[in-house]
Amino acid sequence: MINVESLTKTYGPRTVLNGVSVAFEKGQVVSLIGPSGGGKSTLLRCLNGLEEFHGGAITIGRDVLKPGGAAVNKKALASIRQRVGMVFQTWNLFPHRTALGNVIEGPVHVKGLAVAEATARAEALLERVGLSHRKAAYPGEMSGGEQQRVAIARALAMEPEALLLDEPTSALDPERVGEVLDVLTGLAKDGLTMMVVTHEMRFAREVSHRTLVLHGGQIIEDGPPAEVIDNPKHERTRAFLGLTRRD
Amino acid sequence: MYPACPKALASRAVRRGQALAVLVALAALFVALGACGSRPTPPSGGAGLARVRAAHKLRWGADIQGGEPYVWEDSEHGGRRVGFEVDLANAIARELGVEAEFVQNDWSALVPSLERGTFDVILNGFEVTPSRVGRVRFTRPYYCFAARLMARRSDSAVQPTVGWMRGRRVGTLANSFSFEYLRAAQAEIVPYEGVEEPYIDLAQGRSDAVLLDDIIAARYGEPRQDLRVVGDVADGYYAVAARNEEPDLQAAVDGALARVIASGELERILSRAGIMNERQRRLMTWSESDQRRMLGTQDTRQRLNGTHVMLFLRGARTTLWVSTLAMCLAIPLGLLLAVIRLYGPKPLAKLAGLYIEVYRGTPVLLQLYVLYYGLADVVKLNAPAAAILGLGMNYAAYEAEVYRAGIQAVPKGQTEAALSLGMSLPLALRRVVLPQAFRLALPSVTNDFIALLKDSSLVSVITVVELTKQMTITAVDVRSWVLPGAMCAALYFAMSYPLSIVARRLEEKMARA
Ligand SMILES: Nc1ncnc2c1ncn2[C@@H]1O[C@H](COP(=O)(O)OP(=O)(O)O)[C@@H](O)[C@H]1O
Ligand SMILES: [Mg+2]
């Protein structure tokens, strides 16, 4: 359902994505791992149109993104962003709205849903991420783990066909990581298409169906998690995983 | 001096402007609060003459901006100070055996400056009016002027009578002889700070007539083709004024002036200035009883009374609604400018930037002048509308910068989160960025509103009588700045203090969030 074709992206003289080609199927949970600076965030942000790129193409369903940014892709961007959700490392909740307000924002103002209906759905979503009791709280009053779960509910409220998550747990206190991973595990079980950048190898191995290793702007490994993580082909992957295991 | 150049007008108005009046008011407040309202008084009988002799200088206060033919800088002769009053001051000083020294002083503040000792005497078209008699000591007059009524040529109904003036909009200089005359006639006075603006407004139809000294009318009113002289309604005098406590100096200057008149020198000076006429003959035969008649018998000094308080409250109301409406304009306009500057297409963004720079880089007084007088041929705004529009457009530039800072302080992740929900950029701005930016900007906006309350005193240059203007008018009536100044300051404080509490609360709230 998502098809990336020789995607290239540069920052000045530095090439950040160097001909990335990959296809994702519906219902698949993909874990994206690799060393810091490898281009994982950039790839995710390109998929959501938050970043423009310089070569290649991204096809999501019937929408195609081409190099040239918002000016060229206006229509495709509007459609893609409604169909692909994004969860950020630092959650980025709207601080001037309650948990519930954050979740209904998209449905009401983008989809034009009636407030009552959006609220009913938002309450169900907050229930699903275990935060019914916090619906009236403002982001400033919630822990990081709670905020990230609200952010997931906010993305789900748009009923996305796929969810992109960029290190959803790495800004959290260690004891808060579990509650977010539990939510993601549940979503995976329900068959949601997800692409998760993560350093949680247990999560990658146990929950995802497929693991990609991005290094130096290229995909150097692509396969079932057990294979990639336990038996990496590439020297660089081994080095990276060795580092990860030690901490 | 002629024709009207907004810049020259504005700079004159800056000098004559209200900034000084506010300062004086504050100083007055301190005096009033200090309970001991005592003023440093020179020993009675006066040491004025001795001081002048010792310094070998007669310092005379005047405003160069009063222009021809009083005192002005002659641009054709390297900016030399000239005028019939320069000649007269030199002649008087010579008679006293000293040198004359010119001291530049804002015209509207000549009396307070005289009292605090900035110079020895006032000599600058300073009319003998009931409210000045008693505040200062006048010598015999050196010029007899007529208060001249002018109207539009097309307006044949105007009569040079008290009956006609009653209830009519008549322009004049604030606190002048004509001003007091019009007040007694119960006209609706339009008070100005400069001598050209009343005639500009009259020609524009913003007033029904202008009443000013014939010298002024001859220079600034009569050359206008669209205006006509209706008639002279009263005689008045220019005289030299000394401090109340210095009768000796007043007597000495009076004697010197008498000799200058007797020798025929005054006539020569007036003739050279082209302002000699039959009316001046009476100066040659001036007697004690003429002097008594000129000064009047009854003291018209008023106590600060209920009417003044009502006028003050009305002034405060004007200040408040002009400021509030100006802010109501500045906030949305500033928001628009900030958004265009940050997100608009390049040419528009540049234009918004230019607007902001021009409005922040030029004095608001000049902007008010241009809007009200400069553009009068294009858009004929009435004074309150011009005041609100002028202040609002000026403050919009400042608000725009406040909002820009606010918008830029909202983390980029907020916009990205909004976009990733499928929002368009305008929607993301409206729902996510601007509400947060507005919160960040709110303390600054409140502070700007307080500043605007005080800046609104500038609109008196375009004839809006607000609080500060009311104070300067009342100060003349009661012969003192102390009480009116204290009242004016108290009213400003009553308006701005609640706002500053609000601002502080908001800031604290922001700091906690
Ligand atoms: N805005 C930017 N300007 C310049 N370089 C950037 C910018 N954002 C990311 N990069 C560079 O792009 C490379 C890939 O970054 P990123 O996608 O964030 O990697 P990862 O998420 O895998 O750690 C890094 O070398 C980073 O320094
Ligand atoms: Mg990253």
Tab-separated table of C-alpha atoms and ligand atoms in Angstrom, chain A residues 36-37 39-42 89 166-167 197 199, ligand 2:
chain	number	residue	atom	x	y	z
A	36	SER	CA	21.516	7.542	15.068
A	37	GLY	CA	21.799	9.793	12.030
A	39	GLY	CA	17.995	8.681	8.208
A	40	LYS	CA	15.130	6.935	10.002
A	41	SER	CA	13.294	10.091	11.052
A	42	THR	CA	13.875	11.655	7.675
A	89	GLN	CA	9.125	11.318	19.743
A	166	ASP	CA	9.178	7.992	15.381
A	167	GLU	CA	10.842	6.623	18.516
A	197	VAL	CA	11.294	3.653	14.513
A	199	HIS	CA	15.458	1.058	19.833
C	2	MG	MG	15.465	10.188	14.599
